[in-house]
mmCIF file of C-alpha atoms in Angstrom:
data_model
loop_
_atom_site.group_PDB
_atom_site.id
_atom_site.type_symbol
_atom_site.label_atom_id
_atom_site.label_comp_id
_atom_site.label_asym_id
_atom_site.label_seq_id
_atom_site.Cartn_x
_atom_site.Cartn_y
_atom_site.Cartn_z
ATOM 1 C CA UNK D 26 38.144 -47.750 -5.994
ATOM 2 C CA UNK D 27 34.671 -46.352 -5.276
ATOM 3 C CA UNK D 28 32.312 -48.549 -3.277
ATOM 4 C CA UNK D 29 28.570 -48.789 -3.876
ATOM 5 C CA UNK D 30 26.091 -49.194 -1.000
ATOM 6 C CA UNK D 31 22.383 -49.494 -1.753
ATOM 7 C CA UNK D 32 20.963 -50.937 1.491
ATOM 8 C CA UNK D 33 20.085 -48.775 4.506
ATOM 9 C CA UNK D 34 20.720 -51.893 6.615
ATOM 10 C CA UNK D 35 24.366 -52.025 5.600
ATOM 11 C CA UNK D 36 26.508 -52.324 8.742
ATOM 12 C CA UNK D 37 28.704 -49.344 7.840
ATOM 13 C CA UNK D 38 25.692 -47.129 7.159
ATOM 14 C CA UNK D 39 24.162 -48.145 10.489
ATOM 15 C CA UNK D 40 27.444 -47.323 12.237
ATOM 16 C CA UNK D 41 27.177 -43.718 11.036
ATOM 17 C CA UNK D 42 23.930 -43.054 12.928
ATOM 18 C CA UNK D 43 25.504 -42.826 16.422
ATOM 19 C CA UNK D 44 28.346 -40.753 14.952
ATOM 20 C CA UNK D 45 25.744 -38.335 13.645
ATOM 21 C CA UNK D 46 23.591 -38.326 16.787
ATOM 22 C CA UNK D 47 25.828 -38.950 19.811
ATOM 23 C CA UNK D 48 28.610 -36.743 21.123
ATOM 24 C CA UNK D 49 30.087 -39.758 22.897
ATOM 25 C CA UNK D 50 30.586 -41.561 19.580
ATOM 26 C CA UNK D 51 32.210 -38.472 18.077
ATOM 27 C CA UNK D 52 34.476 -38.033 21.077
ATOM 28 C CA UNK D 53 35.557 -41.681 21.163
ATOM 29 C CA UNK D 54 36.257 -41.906 17.434
ATOM 30 C CA UNK D 55 37.726 -38.446 16.964
ATOM 31 C CA UNK D 56 35.506 -38.058 13.909
ATOM 32 C CA UNK D 57 32.259 -36.308 13.044
ATOM 33 C CA UNK D 58 29.554 -36.120 10.403
ATOM 34 C CA UNK D 59 29.191 -33.402 7.752
ATOM 35 C CA UNK D 60 26.058 -32.870 5.670
ATOM 36 C CA UNK D 61 25.808 -30.361 2.841
ATOM 37 C CA UNK D 62 27.859 -29.108 -0.073
ATOM 38 C CA UNK D 63 28.681 -25.674 1.342
ATOM 39 C CA UNK D 64 29.636 -27.053 4.751
ATOM 40 C CA UNK D 65 31.901 -29.692 3.234
ATOM 41 C CA UNK D 66 33.461 -27.152 0.870
ATOM 42 C CA UNK D 67 34.368 -24.892 3.805
ATOM 43 C CA UNK D 68 35.773 -27.830 5.779
ATOM 44 C CA UNK D 69 37.981 -28.752 2.818
ATOM 45 C CA UNK D 70 39.110 -25.157 2.365
ATOM 46 C CA UNK D 71 40.272 -25.120 5.976
ATOM 47 C CA UNK D 72 42.216 -28.363 5.818
ATOM 48 C CA UNK D 73 39.908 -30.820 7.510
ATOM 49 C CA UNK D 74 40.770 -34.430 6.714
ATOM 50 C CA UNK D 75 37.922 -36.292 5.033
ATOM 51 C CA UNK D 76 37.883 -39.966 5.933
ATOM 52 C CA UNK D 77 34.781 -41.040 4.007
ATOM 53 C CA UNK D 78 32.882 -39.184 1.293
ATOM 54 C CA UNK D 79 29.369 -40.416 0.494
ATOM 55 C CA UNK D 80 27.794 -39.236 -2.750
ATOM 56 C CA UNK D 81 24.161 -39.869 -3.639
ATOM 57 C CA UNK D 82 24.045 -40.774 -7.317
ATOM 58 C CA UNK D 83 20.273 -40.221 -7.425
ATOM 59 C CA UNK D 84 20.559 -36.575 -6.350
ATOM 60 C CA UNK D 85 23.746 -35.339 -7.999
ATOM 61 C CA UNK D 86 24.102 -34.473 -11.663
ATOM 62 C CA UNK D 87 26.855 -36.160 -13.636
ATOM 63 C CA UNK D 88 28.941 -33.002 -13.482
ATOM 64 C CA UNK D 89 28.429 -32.650 -9.717
ATOM 65 C CA UNK D 90 29.256 -36.306 -9.184
ATOM 66 C CA UNK D 91 32.422 -35.948 -11.217
ATOM 67 C CA UNK D 92 33.485 -32.794 -9.375
ATOM 68 C CA UNK D 93 32.881 -34.246 -5.917
ATOM 69 C CA UNK D 94 34.634 -37.442 -6.905
ATOM 70 C CA UNK D 95 37.847 -35.404 -7.192
ATOM 71 C CA UNK D 96 37.733 -34.473 -3.496
ATOM 72 C CA UNK D 97 40.591 -36.086 -1.554
ATOM 73 C CA UNK D 98 39.208 -38.653 0.872
ATOM 74 C CA UNK D 99 40.432 -41.934 2.251
ATOM 75 C CA UNK D 100 37.288 -43.633 0.954
ATOM 76 C CA UNK D 101 34.638 -42.761 -1.644
ATOM 77 C CA UNK D 102 31.212 -44.395 -1.440
ATOM 78 C CA UNK D 103 28.287 -44.006 -3.821
ATOM 79 C CA UNK D 104 24.858 -44.400 -2.232
ATOM 80 C CA UNK D 105 21.274 -44.304 -3.462
ATOM 81 C CA UNK D 106 18.490 -42.035 -2.253
ATOM 82 C CA UNK D 107 17.161 -44.608 0.228
ATOM 83 C CA UNK D 108 20.514 -44.777 2.013
ATOM 84 C CA UNK D 109 20.905 -41.001 1.822
ATOM 85 C CA UNK D 110 17.480 -40.512 3.432
ATOM 86 C CA UNK D 111 18.531 -42.715 6.358
ATOM 87 C CA UNK D 112 21.588 -40.559 7.030
ATOM 88 C CA UNK D 113 20.569 -37.016 6.123
ATOM 89 C CA UNK D 114 18.959 -34.787 8.755
ATOM 90 C CA UNK D 115 17.738 -32.080 6.407
ATOM 91 C CA UNK D 116 14.809 -31.875 4.063
ATOM 92 C CA UNK D 117 17.011 -30.322 1.385
ATOM 93 C CA UNK D 118 18.576 -32.865 -0.908
ATOM 94 C CA UNK D 119 22.140 -31.853 -1.729
ATOM 95 C CA UNK D 120 23.365 -35.424 -1.949
ATOM 96 C CA UNK D 121 26.740 -34.989 -0.204
ATOM 97 C CA UNK D 122 27.746 -36.444 3.180
ATOM 98 C CA UNK D 123 31.118 -37.043 4.801
ATOM 99 C CA UNK D 124 32.934 -38.346 7.846
ATOM 100 C CA UNK D 125 35.835 -36.105 8.854
ATOM 101 C CA UNK D 126 38.528 -36.046 11.530
ATOM 102 C CA UNK D 127 38.060 -33.556 14.344
ATOM 103 C CA UNK D 128 40.720 -30.941 15.046
ATOM 104 C CA UNK D 129 42.202 -29.950 18.374
ATOM 105 C CA UNK D 130 40.312 -27.171 20.124
ATOM 106 C CA UNK D 131 42.714 -26.713 23.019
ATOM 107 C CA UNK D 132 43.610 -23.142 23.881
ATOM 108 C CA UNK D 133 47.256 -23.970 23.183
ATOM 109 C CA UNK D 134 46.313 -24.787 19.575
ATOM 110 C CA UNK D 135 45.227 -21.190 18.876
ATOM 111 C CA UNK D 136 47.519 -19.164 16.653
ATOM 112 C CA UNK D 137 46.994 -15.454 17.248
ATOM 113 C CA UNK D 138 49.160 -13.825 14.628
ATOM 114 C CA UNK D 139 47.689 -10.328 14.848
ATOM 115 C CA UNK D 140 49.474 -7.759 16.997
ATOM 116 C CA UNK D 141 46.082 -6.730 18.401
ATOM 117 C CA UNK D 142 43.857 -9.811 18.230
ATOM 118 C CA UNK D 143 40.096 -9.489 18.504
ATOM 119 C CA UNK D 144 38.531 -12.483 20.214
ATOM 120 C CA UNK D 145 34.969 -13.469 21.067
ATOM 121 C CA UNK D 146 34.432 -15.425 24.290
ATOM 122 C CA UNK D 147 31.084 -17.088 24.955
ATOM 123 C CA UNK D 148 30.515 -18.567 28.399
ATOM 124 C CA UNK D 149 28.511 -21.808 28.624
ATOM 125 C CA UNK D 150 26.318 -21.417 25.531
ATOM 126 C CA UNK D 151 23.922 -24.345 25.212
ATOM 127 C CA UNK D 152 21.710 -23.776 22.189
ATOM 128 C CA UNK D 153 23.319 -24.995 18.955
ATOM 129 C CA UNK D 154 21.464 -22.273 17.045
ATOM 130 C CA UNK D 155 23.035 -19.531 19.144
ATOM 131 C CA UNK D 156 26.497 -21.068 18.866
ATOM 132 C CA UNK D 157 26.085 -21.357 15.112
ATOM 133 C CA UNK D 158 24.967 -17.726 14.859
ATOM 134 C CA UNK D 159 27.966 -16.586 16.932
ATOM 135 C CA UNK D 160 30.301 -18.497 14.619
ATOM 136 C CA UNK D 161 28.683 -16.982 11.517
ATOM 137 C CA UNK D 162 29.142 -13.492 12.964
ATOM 138 C CA UNK D 163 32.743 -14.269 13.903
ATOM 139 C CA UNK D 164 33.430 -15.434 10.363
ATOM 140 C CA UNK D 165 31.771 -12.350 8.877
ATOM 141 C CA UNK D 166 34.025 -10.138 10.998
ATOM 142 C CA UNK D 167 37.093 -12.333 10.436
ATOM 143 C CA UNK D 168 37.808 -12.534 14.159
ATOM 144 C CA UNK D 169 41.111 -13.950 15.321
ATOM 145 C CA UNK D 170 39.425 -16.591 17.475
ATOM 146 C CA UNK D 171 36.255 -17.743 19.168
ATOM 147 C CA UNK D 172 36.624 -19.257 22.628
ATOM 148 C CA UNK D 173 33.893 -21.249 24.352
ATOM 149 C CA UNK D 174 34.307 -21.177 28.131
ATOM 150 C CA UNK D 175 32.729 -24.061 30.050
ATOM 151 C CA UNK D 176 31.176 -25.604 26.917
ATOM 152 C CA UNK D 177 27.843 -27.345 27.359
ATOM 153 C CA UNK D 178 27.500 -28.635 23.794
ATOM 154 C CA UNK D 179 29.772 -30.722 21.578
ATOM 155 C CA UNK D 180 31.237 -28.425 18.914
ATOM 156 C CA UNK D 181 30.657 -31.048 16.216
ATOM 157 C CA UNK D 182 26.955 -31.350 16.951
ATOM 158 C CA UNK D 183 25.341 -31.440 13.468
ATOM 159 C CA UNK D 184 23.021 -28.616 14.476
ATOM 160 C CA UNK D 185 25.997 -26.351 15.206
ATOM 161 C CA UNK D 186 27.547 -27.213 11.856
ATOM 162 C CA UNK D 187 24.227 -26.546 10.123
ATOM 163 C CA UNK D 188 23.358 -23.307 11.937
ATOM 164 C CA UNK D 189 26.891 -21.978 11.481
ATOM 165 C CA UNK D 190 26.658 -22.834 7.752
ATOM 166 C CA UNK D 191 30.103 -24.400 8.073
ATOM 167 C CA UNK D 192 31.658 -21.452 9.918
ATOM 168 C CA UNK D 193 32.698 -23.843 12.665
ATOM 169 C CA UNK D 194 35.402 -24.842 10.188
ATOM 170 C CA UNK D 195 36.437 -21.350 9.077
ATOM 171 C CA UNK D 196 36.997 -19.925 12.565
ATOM 172 C CA UNK D 197 39.746 -20.694 15.021
ATOM 173 C CA UNK D 198 37.700 -22.178 17.879
ATOM 174 C CA UNK D 199 38.993 -23.197 21.298
ATOM 175 C CA UNK D 200 37.373 -24.403 24.490
ATOM 176 C CA UNK D 201 38.379 -24.415 28.143
ATOM 177 C CA UNK D 202 37.178 -23.722 31.645
ATOM 178 C CA UNK D 203 36.563 -20.124 32.635
ATOM 179 C CA UNK D 204 39.734 -20.208 34.760
ATOM 180 C CA UNK D 205 41.768 -21.567 31.829
ATOM 181 C CA UNK D 206 40.377 -18.999 29.409
ATOM 182 C CA UNK D 207 40.982 -16.104 31.787
ATOM 183 C CA UNK D 208 44.542 -17.290 32.330
ATOM 184 C CA UNK D 209 45.103 -17.626 28.575
ATOM 185 C CA UNK D 210 43.827 -14.102 27.878
ATOM 186 C CA UNK D 211 45.938 -12.618 30.668
ATOM 187 C CA UNK D 212 49.074 -14.434 29.471
ATOM 188 C CA UNK D 213 48.513 -13.069 25.976
ATOM 189 C CA UNK D 214 47.832 -9.546 27.271
ATOM 190 C CA UNK D 215 44.310 -9.446 25.853
ATOM 191 C CA UNK D 216 41.993 -7.008 27.626
ATOM 192 C CA UNK D 217 38.627 -8.492 28.597
ATOM 193 C CA UNK D 218 35.310 -6.694 28.167
ATOM 194 C CA UNK D 219 32.431 -8.437 29.938
ATOM 195 C CA UNK D 220 28.949 -7.726 28.579
ATOM 196 C CA UNK D 221 26.484 -7.291 31.436
ATOM 197 C CA UNK D 222 23.859 -4.938 32.835
ATOM 198 C CA UNK D 223 25.075 -3.933 36.297
ATOM 199 C CA UNK D 224 27.956 -1.551 36.871
ATOM 200 C CA UNK D 225 28.733 -1.435 33.171
ATOM 201 C CA UNK D 226 29.908 1.314 30.839
ATOM 202 C CA UNK D 227 28.387 1.933 27.379
ATOM 203 C CA UNK D 228 30.154 -0.233 24.830
ATOM 204 C CA UNK D 229 30.581 2.541 22.276
ATOM 205 C CA UNK D 230 32.732 4.575 24.670
ATOM 206 C CA UNK D 231 35.421 1.877 24.891
ATOM 207 C CA UNK D 232 38.649 1.557 22.921
ATOM 208 C CA UNK D 233 38.673 -1.824 21.200
ATOM 209 C CA UNK D 234 41.629 -1.001 18.961
ATOM 210 C CA UNK D 235 44.063 -2.904 21.168
ATOM 211 C CA UNK D 236 44.063 -6.666 21.864
ATOM 212 C CA UNK D 237 40.514 -7.287 23.064
ATOM 213 C CA UNK D 238 38.231 -10.115 24.124
ATOM 214 C CA UNK D 239 34.501 -9.476 23.987
ATOM 215 C CA UNK D 240 32.839 -11.758 26.541
ATOM 216 C CA UNK D 241 29.153 -12.704 26.410
ATOM 217 C CA UNK D 242 27.046 -15.010 28.569
ATOM 218 C CA UNK D 243 23.772 -16.835 28.147
ATOM 219 C CA UNK D 244 20.526 -14.953 27.708
ATOM 220 C CA UNK D 245 19.019 -16.649 30.753
ATOM 221 C CA UNK D 246 21.849 -16.227 33.254
ATOM 222 C CA UNK D 247 24.347 -13.794 31.787
ATOM 223 C CA UNK D 248 27.981 -14.087 32.790
ATOM 224 C CA UNK D 249 29.165 -15.824 35.934
ATOM 225 C CA UNK D 250 30.579 -13.874 38.845
ATOM 226 C CA UNK D 251 34.002 -15.250 37.972
ATOM 227 C CA UNK D 252 33.924 -13.451 34.639
ATOM 228 C CA UNK D 253 32.384 -10.300 36.061
ATOM 229 C CA UNK D 254 34.969 -10.089 38.844
ATOM 230 C CA UNK D 255 37.967 -10.955 36.684
ATOM 231 C CA UNK D 256 37.305 -8.967 33.510
ATOM 232 C CA UNK D 257 39.021 -5.640 32.937
ATOM 233 C CA UNK D 258 35.891 -3.688 31.975
ATOM 234 C CA UNK D 259 32.147 -4.309 32.187
ATOM 235 C CA UNK D 260 30.275 -3.053 29.147
ATOM 236 C CA UNK D 261 26.639 -2.773 28.147
ATOM 237 C CA UNK D 262 24.544 -2.015 25.102
ATOM 238 C CA UNK D 263 22.145 0.796 26.093
ATOM 239 C CA UNK D 264 18.596 -0.564 25.833
ATOM 240 C CA UNK D 265 15.876 1.893 24.866
ATOM 241 C CA UNK D 266 12.760 -0.290 24.806
ATOM 242 C CA UNK D 267 10.781 -2.384 27.272
ATOM 243 C CA UNK D 268 13.244 -5.278 27.595
ATOM 244 C CA UNK D 269 16.682 -5.270 29.207
ATOM 245 C CA UNK D 270 18.479 -7.804 27.019
ATOM 246 C CA UNK D 271 18.615 -9.277 23.535
ATOM 247 C CA UNK D 272 19.633 -12.483 21.809
ATOM 248 C CA UNK D 273 23.260 -13.300 22.603
ATOM 249 C CA UNK D 274 24.277 -13.560 18.960
ATOM 250 C CA UNK D 275 22.704 -10.176 18.190
ATOM 251 C CA UNK D 276 24.445 -8.570 21.160
ATOM 252 C CA UNK D 277 27.756 -10.125 20.172
ATOM 253 C CA UNK D 278 27.327 -8.858 16.616
ATOM 254 C CA UNK D 279 26.830 -5.301 17.820
ATOM 255 C CA UNK D 280 29.957 -5.425 19.975
ATOM 256 C CA UNK D 281 32.075 -7.158 17.350
ATOM 257 C CA UNK D 282 31.277 -4.741 14.572
ATOM 258 C CA UNK D 283 31.806 -1.713 16.795
ATOM 259 C CA UNK D 284 35.284 -3.095 17.451
ATOM 260 C CA UNK D 285 35.793 -3.672 13.723
ATOM 261 C CA UNK D 286 34.588 -0.128 12.973
ATOM 262 C CA UNK D 287 37.172 1.252 15.385
ATOM 263 C CA UNK D 288 39.802 -0.780 13.542
ATOM 264 C CA UNK D 289 38.614 0.619 10.181
ATOM 265 C CA UNK D 290 37.444 -2.905 9.284
ATOM 266 C CA UNK D 291 41.037 -4.017 8.900
ATOM 267 C CA UNK D 292 42.226 -7.448 9.983
#
């Protein structure tokens, strides 16, 4: 049976605010907040469990409401525009919100089925926009996995979900300490290529056709010494202008698609 909630002061509606805004609430409950039709569609496609689906009857057409009402969820709730406005972070009015169960992002949960996996490793990224852009690029290239070493930001931060346009859900994503990630890559015989400026070889002269991990750091600090000392090869993108670095997601995109080119854009 579908519930109807029309008051922004409803206790359940108020309980969703910390889930939306606080990583601690998400971590403790094992759930997170999804906003947007495309994001929710991708989450469903990749087998995320939807606990609560909230549909704004003021913003959805009858056909849209009927279609979304078919989505499997433990609970369906219809809300009005006033309640929707209290919960939604965006100016766009798509009328669809959800609470979903988080997945495991342990390294052991990764399933690398390719004989020569291509993996992106990002060390300590902080900005949700950069993380989202990295995930979008990883999805576009159909990478085998994205690994966040020493994460500084909760993966289910709404801004990561938004900036990744739901690609958080379509990628295999794992997190761990730098030591754990290095150990995992070594155990799986994946060669590591650390993007940096000093003592590095041009990226386009490398052979990325074998199992490879492309490792990028933050724009401000680059990669830690642990990564630089432990990686198999240091690589760089030759810079021909006045600056010596570029946005991390742009740099990662260049490296990723060179690797895909070498693999004839095959999975």
